[in-house]
Short mmCIF file of C-alpha atoms in Angstrom, two decimals:
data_model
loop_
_atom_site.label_atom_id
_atom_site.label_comp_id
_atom_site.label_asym_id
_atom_site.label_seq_id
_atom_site.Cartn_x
_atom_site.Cartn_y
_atom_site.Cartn_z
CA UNK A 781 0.00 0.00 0.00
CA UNK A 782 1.31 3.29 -1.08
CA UNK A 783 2.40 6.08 1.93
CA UNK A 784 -0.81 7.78 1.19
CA UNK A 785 -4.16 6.22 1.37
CA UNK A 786 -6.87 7.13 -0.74
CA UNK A 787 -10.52 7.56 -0.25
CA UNK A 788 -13.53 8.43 -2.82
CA UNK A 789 -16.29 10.28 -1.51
CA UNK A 790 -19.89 10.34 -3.29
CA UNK A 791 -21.59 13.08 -1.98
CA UNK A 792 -20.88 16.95 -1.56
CA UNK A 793 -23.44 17.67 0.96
CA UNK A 794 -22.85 17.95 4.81
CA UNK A 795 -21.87 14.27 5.12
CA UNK A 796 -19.44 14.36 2.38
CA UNK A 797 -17.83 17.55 3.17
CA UNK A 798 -17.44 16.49 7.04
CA UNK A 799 -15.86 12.98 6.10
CA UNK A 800 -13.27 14.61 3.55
CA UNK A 801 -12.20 17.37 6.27
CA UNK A 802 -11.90 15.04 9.21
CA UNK A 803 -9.91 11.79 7.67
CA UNK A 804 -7.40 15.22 6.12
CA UNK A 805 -7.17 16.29 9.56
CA UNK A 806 -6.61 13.16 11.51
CA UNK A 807 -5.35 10.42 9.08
CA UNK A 808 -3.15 9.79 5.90
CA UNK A 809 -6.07 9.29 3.41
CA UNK A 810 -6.40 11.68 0.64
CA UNK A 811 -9.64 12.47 -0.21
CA UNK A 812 -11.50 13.39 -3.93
CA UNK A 813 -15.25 14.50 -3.33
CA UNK A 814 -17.73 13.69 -6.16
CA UNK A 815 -21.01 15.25 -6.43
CA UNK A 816 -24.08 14.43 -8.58
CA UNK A 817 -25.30 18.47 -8.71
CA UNK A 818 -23.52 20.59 -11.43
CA UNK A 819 -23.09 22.47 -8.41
CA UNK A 820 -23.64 23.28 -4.07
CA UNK A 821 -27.25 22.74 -4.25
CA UNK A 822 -29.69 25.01 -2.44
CA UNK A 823 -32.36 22.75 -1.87
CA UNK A 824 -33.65 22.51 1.75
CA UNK A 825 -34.67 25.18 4.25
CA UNK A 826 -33.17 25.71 7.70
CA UNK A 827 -31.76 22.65 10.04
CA UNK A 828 -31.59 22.34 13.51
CA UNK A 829 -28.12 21.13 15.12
CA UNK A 830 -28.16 20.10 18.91
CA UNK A 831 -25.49 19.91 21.15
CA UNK A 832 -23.67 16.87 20.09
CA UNK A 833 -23.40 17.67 16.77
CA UNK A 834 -22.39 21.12 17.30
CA UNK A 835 -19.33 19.21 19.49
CA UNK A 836 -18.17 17.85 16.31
CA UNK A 837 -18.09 21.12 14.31
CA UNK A 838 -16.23 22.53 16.55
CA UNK A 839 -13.35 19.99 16.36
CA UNK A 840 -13.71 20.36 12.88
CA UNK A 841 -12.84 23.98 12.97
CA UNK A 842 -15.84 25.47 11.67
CA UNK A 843 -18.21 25.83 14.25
CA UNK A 844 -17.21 29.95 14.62
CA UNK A 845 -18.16 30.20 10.58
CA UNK A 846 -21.59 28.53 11.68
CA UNK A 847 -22.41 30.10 14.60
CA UNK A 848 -22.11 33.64 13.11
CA UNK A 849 -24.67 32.35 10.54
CA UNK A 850 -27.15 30.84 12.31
CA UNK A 851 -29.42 31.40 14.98
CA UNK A 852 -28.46 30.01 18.22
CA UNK A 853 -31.45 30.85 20.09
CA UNK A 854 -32.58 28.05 22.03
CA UNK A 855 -36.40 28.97 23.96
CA UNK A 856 -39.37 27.33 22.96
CA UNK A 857 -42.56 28.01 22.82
CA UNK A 858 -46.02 25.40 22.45
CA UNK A 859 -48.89 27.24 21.39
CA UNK A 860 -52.64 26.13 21.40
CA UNK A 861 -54.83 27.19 18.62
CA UNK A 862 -57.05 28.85 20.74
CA UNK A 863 -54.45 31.62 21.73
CA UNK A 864 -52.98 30.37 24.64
CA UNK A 865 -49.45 28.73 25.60
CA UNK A 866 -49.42 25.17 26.13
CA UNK A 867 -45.69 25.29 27.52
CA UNK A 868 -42.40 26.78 27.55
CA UNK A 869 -38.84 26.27 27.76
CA UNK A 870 -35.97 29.31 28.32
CA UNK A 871 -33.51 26.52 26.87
CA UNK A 872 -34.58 23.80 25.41
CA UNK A 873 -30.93 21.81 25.68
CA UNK A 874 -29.77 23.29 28.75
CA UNK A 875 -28.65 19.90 30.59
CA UNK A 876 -27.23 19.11 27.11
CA UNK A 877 -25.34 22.74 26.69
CA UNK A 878 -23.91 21.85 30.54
CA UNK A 879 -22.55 18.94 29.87
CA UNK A 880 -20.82 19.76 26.71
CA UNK A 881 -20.32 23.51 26.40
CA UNK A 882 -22.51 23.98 23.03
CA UNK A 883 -26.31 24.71 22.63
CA UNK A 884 -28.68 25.25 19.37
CA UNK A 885 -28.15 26.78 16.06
CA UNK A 886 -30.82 26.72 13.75
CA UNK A 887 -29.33 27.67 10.11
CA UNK A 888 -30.06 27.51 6.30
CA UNK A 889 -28.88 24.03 5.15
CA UNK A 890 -27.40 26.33 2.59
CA UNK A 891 -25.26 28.21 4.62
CA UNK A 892 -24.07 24.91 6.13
CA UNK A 893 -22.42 23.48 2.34
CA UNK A 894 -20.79 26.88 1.98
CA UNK A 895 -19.33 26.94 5.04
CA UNK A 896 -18.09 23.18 4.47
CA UNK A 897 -17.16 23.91 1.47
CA UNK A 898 -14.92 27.02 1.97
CA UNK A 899 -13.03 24.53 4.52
CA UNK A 900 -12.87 22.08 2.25
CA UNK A 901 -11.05 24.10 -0.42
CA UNK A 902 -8.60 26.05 2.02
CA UNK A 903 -7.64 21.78 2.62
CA UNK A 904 -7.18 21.68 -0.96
CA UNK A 905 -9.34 19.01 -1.22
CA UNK A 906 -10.30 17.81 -4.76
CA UNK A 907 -14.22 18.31 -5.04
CA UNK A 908 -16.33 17.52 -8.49
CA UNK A 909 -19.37 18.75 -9.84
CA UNK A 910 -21.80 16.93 -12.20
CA UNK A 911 -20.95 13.66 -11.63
CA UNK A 912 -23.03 11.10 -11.72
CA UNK A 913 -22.11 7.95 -10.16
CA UNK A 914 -22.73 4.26 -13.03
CA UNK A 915 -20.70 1.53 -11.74
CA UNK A 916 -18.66 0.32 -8.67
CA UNK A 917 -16.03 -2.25 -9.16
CA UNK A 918 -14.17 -3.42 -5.95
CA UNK A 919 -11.47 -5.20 -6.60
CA UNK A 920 -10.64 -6.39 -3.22
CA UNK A 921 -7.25 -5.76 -1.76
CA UNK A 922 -5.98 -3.62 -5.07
CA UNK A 923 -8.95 -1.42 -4.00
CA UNK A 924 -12.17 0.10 -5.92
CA UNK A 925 -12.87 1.64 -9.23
CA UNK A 926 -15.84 4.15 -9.57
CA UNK A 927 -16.86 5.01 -13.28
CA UNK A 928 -19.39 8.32 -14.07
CA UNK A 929 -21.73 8.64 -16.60
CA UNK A 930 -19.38 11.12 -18.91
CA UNK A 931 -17.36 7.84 -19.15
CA UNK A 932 -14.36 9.24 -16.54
CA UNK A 933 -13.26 6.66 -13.58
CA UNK A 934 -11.03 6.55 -10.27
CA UNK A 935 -9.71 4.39 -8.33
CA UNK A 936 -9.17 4.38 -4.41
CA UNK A 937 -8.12 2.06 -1.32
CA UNK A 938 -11.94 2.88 -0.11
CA UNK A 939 -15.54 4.16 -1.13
CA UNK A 940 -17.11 5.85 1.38
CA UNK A 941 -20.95 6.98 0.11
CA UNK A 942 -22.32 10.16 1.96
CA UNK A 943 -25.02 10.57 -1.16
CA UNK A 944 -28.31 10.76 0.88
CA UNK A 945 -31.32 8.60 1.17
CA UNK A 946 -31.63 7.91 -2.01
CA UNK A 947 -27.97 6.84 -2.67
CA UNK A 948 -26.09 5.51 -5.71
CA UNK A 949 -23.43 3.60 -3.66
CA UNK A 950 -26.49 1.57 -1.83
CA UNK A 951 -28.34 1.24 -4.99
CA UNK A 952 -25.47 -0.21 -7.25
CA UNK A 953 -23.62 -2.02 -4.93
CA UNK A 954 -23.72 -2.64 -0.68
CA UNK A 955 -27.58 -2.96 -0.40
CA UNK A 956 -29.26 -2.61 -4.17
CA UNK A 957 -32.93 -4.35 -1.96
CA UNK A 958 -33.06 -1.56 0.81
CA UNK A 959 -35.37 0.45 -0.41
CA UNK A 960 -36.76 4.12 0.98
CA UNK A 961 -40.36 4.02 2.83
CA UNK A 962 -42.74 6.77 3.09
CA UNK A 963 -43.07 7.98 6.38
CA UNK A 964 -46.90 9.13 5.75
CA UNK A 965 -45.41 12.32 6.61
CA UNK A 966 -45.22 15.58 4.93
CA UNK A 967 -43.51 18.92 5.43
CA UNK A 968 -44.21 22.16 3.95
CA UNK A 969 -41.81 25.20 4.48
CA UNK A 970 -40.58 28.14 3.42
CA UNK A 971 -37.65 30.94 4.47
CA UNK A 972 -39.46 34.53 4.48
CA UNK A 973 -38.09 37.93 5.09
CA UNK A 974 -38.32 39.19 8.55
CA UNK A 975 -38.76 42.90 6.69
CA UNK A 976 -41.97 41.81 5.40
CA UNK A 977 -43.48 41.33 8.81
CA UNK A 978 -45.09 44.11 10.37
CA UNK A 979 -43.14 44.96 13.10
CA UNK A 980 -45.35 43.77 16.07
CA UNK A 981 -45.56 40.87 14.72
CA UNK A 982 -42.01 40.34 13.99
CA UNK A 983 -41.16 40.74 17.71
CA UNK A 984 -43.18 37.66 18.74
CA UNK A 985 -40.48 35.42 17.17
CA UNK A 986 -37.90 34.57 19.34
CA UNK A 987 -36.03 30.92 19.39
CA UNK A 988 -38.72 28.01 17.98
CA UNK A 989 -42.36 29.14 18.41
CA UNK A 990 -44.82 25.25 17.35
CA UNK A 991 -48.50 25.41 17.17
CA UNK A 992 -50.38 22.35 17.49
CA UNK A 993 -53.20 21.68 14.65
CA UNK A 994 -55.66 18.95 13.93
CA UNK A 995 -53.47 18.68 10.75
CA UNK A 996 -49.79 18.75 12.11
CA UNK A 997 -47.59 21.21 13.70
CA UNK A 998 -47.22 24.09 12.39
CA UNK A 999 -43.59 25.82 13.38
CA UNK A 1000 -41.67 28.67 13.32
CA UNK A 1001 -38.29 29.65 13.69
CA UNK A 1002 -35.20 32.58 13.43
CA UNK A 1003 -33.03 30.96 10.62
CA UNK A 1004 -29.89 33.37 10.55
CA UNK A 1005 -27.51 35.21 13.23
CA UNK A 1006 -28.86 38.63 12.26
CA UNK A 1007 -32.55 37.25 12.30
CA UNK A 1008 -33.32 38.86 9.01
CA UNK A 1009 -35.19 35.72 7.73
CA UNK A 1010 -37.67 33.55 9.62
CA UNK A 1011 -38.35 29.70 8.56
CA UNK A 1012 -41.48 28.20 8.79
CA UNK A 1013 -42.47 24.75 8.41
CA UNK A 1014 -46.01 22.89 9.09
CA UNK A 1015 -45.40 18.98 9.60
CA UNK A 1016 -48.48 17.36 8.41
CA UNK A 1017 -49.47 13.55 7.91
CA UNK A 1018 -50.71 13.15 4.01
CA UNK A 1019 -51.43 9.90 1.51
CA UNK A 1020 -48.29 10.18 -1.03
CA UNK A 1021 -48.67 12.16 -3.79
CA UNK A 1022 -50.08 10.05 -6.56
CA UNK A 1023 -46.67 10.72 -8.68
CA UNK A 1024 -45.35 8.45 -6.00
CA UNK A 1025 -42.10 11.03 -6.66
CA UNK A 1026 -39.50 9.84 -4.07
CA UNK A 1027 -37.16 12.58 -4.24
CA UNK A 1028 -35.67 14.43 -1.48
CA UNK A 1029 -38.64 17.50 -2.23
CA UNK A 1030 -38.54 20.28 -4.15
CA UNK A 1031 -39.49 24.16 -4.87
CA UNK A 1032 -42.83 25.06 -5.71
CA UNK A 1033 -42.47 28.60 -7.68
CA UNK A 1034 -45.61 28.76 -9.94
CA UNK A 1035 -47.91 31.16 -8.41
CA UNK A 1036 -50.96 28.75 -9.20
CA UNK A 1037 -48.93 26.01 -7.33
CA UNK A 1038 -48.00 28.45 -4.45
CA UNK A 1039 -51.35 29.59 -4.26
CA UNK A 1040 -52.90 26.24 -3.92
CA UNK A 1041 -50.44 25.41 -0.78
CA UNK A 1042 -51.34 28.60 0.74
CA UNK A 1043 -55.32 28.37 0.27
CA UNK A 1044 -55.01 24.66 1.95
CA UNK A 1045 -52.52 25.70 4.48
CA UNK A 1046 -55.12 28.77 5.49
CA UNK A 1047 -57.82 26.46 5.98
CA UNK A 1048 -55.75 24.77 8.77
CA UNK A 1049 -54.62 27.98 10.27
CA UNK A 1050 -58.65 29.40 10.57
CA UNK A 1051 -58.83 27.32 13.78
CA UNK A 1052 -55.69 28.84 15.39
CA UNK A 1053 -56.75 31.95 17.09
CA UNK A 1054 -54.75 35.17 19.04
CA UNK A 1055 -52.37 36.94 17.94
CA UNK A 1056 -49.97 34.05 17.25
CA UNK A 1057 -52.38 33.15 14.47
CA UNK A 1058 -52.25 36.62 12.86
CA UNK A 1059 -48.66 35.84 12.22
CA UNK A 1060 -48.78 32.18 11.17
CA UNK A 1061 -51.39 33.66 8.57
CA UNK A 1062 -49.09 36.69 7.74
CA UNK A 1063 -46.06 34.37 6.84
CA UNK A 1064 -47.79 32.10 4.83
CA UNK A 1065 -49.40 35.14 2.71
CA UNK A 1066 -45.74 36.46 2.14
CA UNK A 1067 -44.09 33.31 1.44
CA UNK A 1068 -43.29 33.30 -2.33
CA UNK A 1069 -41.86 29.54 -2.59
CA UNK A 1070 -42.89 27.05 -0.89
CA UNK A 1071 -40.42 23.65 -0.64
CA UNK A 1072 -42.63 20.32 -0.67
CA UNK A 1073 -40.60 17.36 0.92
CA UNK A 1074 -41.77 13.97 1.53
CA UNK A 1075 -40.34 12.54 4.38
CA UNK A 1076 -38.65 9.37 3.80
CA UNK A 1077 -36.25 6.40 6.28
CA UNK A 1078 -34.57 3.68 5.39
CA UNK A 1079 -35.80 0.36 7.51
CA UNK A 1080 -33.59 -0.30 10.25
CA UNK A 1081 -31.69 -3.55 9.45
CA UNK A 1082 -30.00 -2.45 6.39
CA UNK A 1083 -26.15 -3.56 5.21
CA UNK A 1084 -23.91 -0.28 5.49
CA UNK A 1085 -20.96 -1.76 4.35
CA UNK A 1086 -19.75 -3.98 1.55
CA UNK A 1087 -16.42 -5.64 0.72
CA UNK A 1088 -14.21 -1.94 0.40
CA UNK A 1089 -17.38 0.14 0.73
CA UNK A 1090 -18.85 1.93 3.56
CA UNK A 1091 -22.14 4.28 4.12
CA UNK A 1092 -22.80 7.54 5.71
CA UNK A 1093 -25.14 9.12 7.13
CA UNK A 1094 -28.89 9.16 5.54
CA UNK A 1095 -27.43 6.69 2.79
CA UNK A 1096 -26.96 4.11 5.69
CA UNK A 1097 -29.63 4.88 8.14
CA UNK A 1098 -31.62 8.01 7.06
CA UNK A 1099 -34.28 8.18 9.72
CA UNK A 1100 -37.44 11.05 10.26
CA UNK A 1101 -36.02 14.48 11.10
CA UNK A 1102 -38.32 14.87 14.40
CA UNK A 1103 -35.50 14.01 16.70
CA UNK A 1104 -33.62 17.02 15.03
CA UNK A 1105 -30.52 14.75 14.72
CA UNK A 1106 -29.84 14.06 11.01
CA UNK A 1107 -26.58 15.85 10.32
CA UNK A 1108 -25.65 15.39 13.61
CA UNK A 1109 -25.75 11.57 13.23
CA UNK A 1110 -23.63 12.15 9.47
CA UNK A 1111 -21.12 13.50 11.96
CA UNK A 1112 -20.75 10.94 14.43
CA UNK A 1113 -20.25 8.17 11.75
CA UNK A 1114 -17.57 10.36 10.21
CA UNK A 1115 -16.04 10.83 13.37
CA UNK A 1116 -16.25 7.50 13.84
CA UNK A 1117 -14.72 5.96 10.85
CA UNK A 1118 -11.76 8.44 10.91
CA UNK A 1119 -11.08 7.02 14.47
CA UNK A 1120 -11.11 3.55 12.86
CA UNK A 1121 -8.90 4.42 9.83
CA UNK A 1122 -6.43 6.36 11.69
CA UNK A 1123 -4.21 2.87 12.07
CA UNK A 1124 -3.14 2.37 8.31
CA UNK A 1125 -2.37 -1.65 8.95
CA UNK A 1126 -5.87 -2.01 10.29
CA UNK A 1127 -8.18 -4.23 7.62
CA UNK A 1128 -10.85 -2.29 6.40
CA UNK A 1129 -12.91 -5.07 6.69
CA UNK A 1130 -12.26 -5.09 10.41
CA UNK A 1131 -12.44 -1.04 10.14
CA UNK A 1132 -16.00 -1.47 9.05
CA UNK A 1133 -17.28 -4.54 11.23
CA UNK A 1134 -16.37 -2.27 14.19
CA UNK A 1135 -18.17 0.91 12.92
CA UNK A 1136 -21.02 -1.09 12.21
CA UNK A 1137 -21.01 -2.80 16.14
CA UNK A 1138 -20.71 0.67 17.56
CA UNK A 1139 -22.78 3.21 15.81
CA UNK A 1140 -26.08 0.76 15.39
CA UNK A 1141 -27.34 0.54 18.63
CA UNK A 1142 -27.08 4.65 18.67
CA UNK A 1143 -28.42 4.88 15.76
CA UNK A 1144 -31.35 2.50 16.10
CA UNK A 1145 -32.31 4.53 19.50
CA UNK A 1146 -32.17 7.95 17.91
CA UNK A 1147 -34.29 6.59 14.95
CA UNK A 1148 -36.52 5.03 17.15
CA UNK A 1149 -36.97 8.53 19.12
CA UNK A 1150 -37.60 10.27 15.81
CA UNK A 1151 -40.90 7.85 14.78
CA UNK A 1152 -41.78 8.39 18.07
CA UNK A 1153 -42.12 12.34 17.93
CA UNK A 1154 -43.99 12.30 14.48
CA UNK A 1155 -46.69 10.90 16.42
CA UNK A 1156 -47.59 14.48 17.76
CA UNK A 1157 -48.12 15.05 13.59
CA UNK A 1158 -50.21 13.07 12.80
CA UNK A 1159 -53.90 14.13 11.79
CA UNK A 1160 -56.61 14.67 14.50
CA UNK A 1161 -60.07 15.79 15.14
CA UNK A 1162 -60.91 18.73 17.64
CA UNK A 1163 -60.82 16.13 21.03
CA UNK A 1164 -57.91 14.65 19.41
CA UNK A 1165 -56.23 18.22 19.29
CA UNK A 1166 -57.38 19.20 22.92
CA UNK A 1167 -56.27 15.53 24.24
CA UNK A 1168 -52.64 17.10 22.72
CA UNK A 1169 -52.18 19.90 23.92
CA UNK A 1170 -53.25 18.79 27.68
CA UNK A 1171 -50.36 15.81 27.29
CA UNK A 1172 -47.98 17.96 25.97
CA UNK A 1173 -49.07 20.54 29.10
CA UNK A 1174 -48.49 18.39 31.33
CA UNK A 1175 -45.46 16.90 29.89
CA UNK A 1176 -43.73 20.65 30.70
CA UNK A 1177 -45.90 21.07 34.07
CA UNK A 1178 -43.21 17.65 35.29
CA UNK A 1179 -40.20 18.56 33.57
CA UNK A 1180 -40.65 21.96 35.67
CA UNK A 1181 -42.15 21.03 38.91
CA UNK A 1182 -39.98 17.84 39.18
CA UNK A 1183 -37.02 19.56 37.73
CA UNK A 1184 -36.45 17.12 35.16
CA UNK A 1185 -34.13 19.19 33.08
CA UNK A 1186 -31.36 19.06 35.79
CA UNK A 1187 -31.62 15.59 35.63
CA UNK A 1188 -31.60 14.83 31.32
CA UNK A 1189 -35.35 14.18 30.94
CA UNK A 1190 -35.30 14.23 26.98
CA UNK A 1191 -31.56 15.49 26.26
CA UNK A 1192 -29.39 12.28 27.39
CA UNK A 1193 -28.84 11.83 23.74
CA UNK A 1194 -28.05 15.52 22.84
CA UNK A 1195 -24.84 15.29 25.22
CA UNK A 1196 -23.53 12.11 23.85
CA UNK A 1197 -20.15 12.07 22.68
CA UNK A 1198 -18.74 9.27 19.95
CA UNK A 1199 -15.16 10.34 20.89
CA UNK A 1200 -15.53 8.25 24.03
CA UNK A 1201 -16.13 5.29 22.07
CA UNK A 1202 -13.70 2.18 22.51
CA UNK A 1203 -12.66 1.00 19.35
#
């Protein structure tokens, strides 16, 4: 084996970008990044990143860039549609921020790539626009050849695939029979202005403001440092559209199309009274595209390796995004693996038996706890909503009175750190 090793990644989203920076910064495996988009895409709204992930940006060396981009406000607000406040939290991850030093940011999934990306070429790490992944040939110990549909090729010691839920790196080669399920889940969302907002309406959002519906939760949310742009986002449960289009969603810009979203969304929002409603019905009326995206997992169970081949990410294990954990599960696998591949006389095939032993039972929990917190989506009647919004009541009433919160109640798995890991 030569002095350097060398890795291909698939993928140039936050996955990808992540897994190039850390095995530069902690092993001798050169990197090339290949990415299916002509170039960064700007699909997706804003992301949340809890505590544990933003842990690993920070030992990546980016997690100043991020922070002055995002917002890292971290109260939250229930409301009930008839006005009032269900329940509140001034911090939302404060046993998590105590325990590891790092709170909330809530940026543009946007902002995230660029900021990846700028790191990424200050590495002088090889990245590749419009390529689209055709054929994987490992070749066992003399390594793995990759071939793109303009007819180019490489070759590398490994193939690490960071290409999303719907990955070609699964499809063609370590698990070609896992296939994507619908969640029966929906989101709707949009990024809007905060200058369109009338300016008593604009001060009611602080942090992550979530209204319970009969048809989902609606929320709302800061989405940069300066809070010059709000996101909003209602979660809904819905039959899949009858294209049966399984793509990771897409922009609505038509204004027939993005007139039909607003009429239904509207109708949902005429049962959500106060003040609170004024706004959720201002932001919809000033939202000019509106991002449809069918929420999609992979079945637990699923092969994420295969002979010199490994998965990352949502291409192994993409799971619902209500735990708020989907980069920050991207990162722990690539913080993982470098770990792993930091000994060069190490077997990859013992490299990837190990990741696979560690990161499942993790990942199985924190997929688990994201089906669990669609539930609160799913479509109700009016006793259904008020049976709700009394749970959820309650459920802050305990975490206060009993002091929960000082004791991990819900954010155990936000201060979690896969550096402690034994490998």
């Amino acid at each position: 084996m030569s002095e350097h090793r060398k890795a291909i990644i698939i993928g140039g989203g936050p996955a990808g970008l992540s897994t190039a920076l850390r095995l530069h910064q902690t092993t001798n495996i050169k990197c090339s990044i290949y990415e299916l988009r002509p170039e960064p895409t700007t699909l997706g709204g804003a992301i949340g990143i809890m505590p544990n992930g933003l842990r690993l940006f920070s030992r990546l060396g980016v997690y100043e860039a991020l922070h002055a981009r995002g917002s890292s406000r971290s109260n939250l607000v229930i409301h009930s549609a008839q006005g009032g406040i269900v329940g509140k939290q001034e911090d939302m991850v404060s046993y998590a921020r105590a325990q590891t030093g790092f709170g909330y940011l809530r940026i543009k999934r946007a902002d995230i790539v660029d900021v990846l990306l700028d790191a990424v070429y200050k590495a002088q790490i090889p990245i590749h626009f419009n390529k689209r992944l055709t054929a994987i040939d490992d070749n066992g110990d003399s390594g793995v050849t990759v071939t793109f549909s303009d007819g180019s090729t490489d070759k590398a010691d490994i193939l690490i695939g960071c290409d999303g839920i719907h990955s070609c790196v699964r499809r063609l080669y370590v698990g070609p029979d896992q296939r994507p399920e619908y969640s029966g889940l929906s989101a709707l969302s949009s990024l809007v202005p905060t200058s369109r907002l009338h300016s008593d309406a604009a001060a009611q959002i602080s942090g992550i403001g979530a209204t319970l519906t009969e048809q989902g939760i609606f929320m709302v949310m800061l989405a940069t440092a300066a809070g010059d742009e709000v996101a909003w986002g209602l979660s809904q449960e819905v039959p899949l559209p009858d294209a049966g289009d399984s793509r990771d969603g897409w922009e609505v810009y038509r204004q027939k199309e993005v007139n039909g979203f607003k009429s239904n969304m509207h109708q949902i929002l005429e049962k959500v009274h106060g003040d609170w409603g004024d706004l959720l019905r201002q932001l919809v009326e000033d939202t000019d595209v509106i991002k449809f995206y069918p929420i999609y997992r992979l079945p637990l169970g699923g092969a994420w390796y295969k002979g010199r081949c490994v998965l990352l990410g949502d291409a192994a294990h993409a799971m619902q995004p209500h735990a708020g954990q989907g980069v920050s599960m991207a990162l722990e696998d690539t913080f993982l693996l470098a770990r792993l591949l930091e000994d060069p006389s190490r077997p990859v095939a013992e490299v990837y038996k190990k990741f696979d032993e560690i990161r499942r039972p993790r990942v199985n929990e924190i997929y688990k706890l994201a089906a669990r917190n669609a539930g609160v989506r799913k479509t109700t009647g009016p006793w259904g909503l008020w049976s709700k919004e009394v749970l959820v009541g309650m459920a802050f009433w305990a975490s206060w009175a009993l002091g929960l919160e000082k004791w991990g109640w819900g954010q155990k798995h936000m201060a979690y750190d896969i550096d402690t890991e034994e490998i």
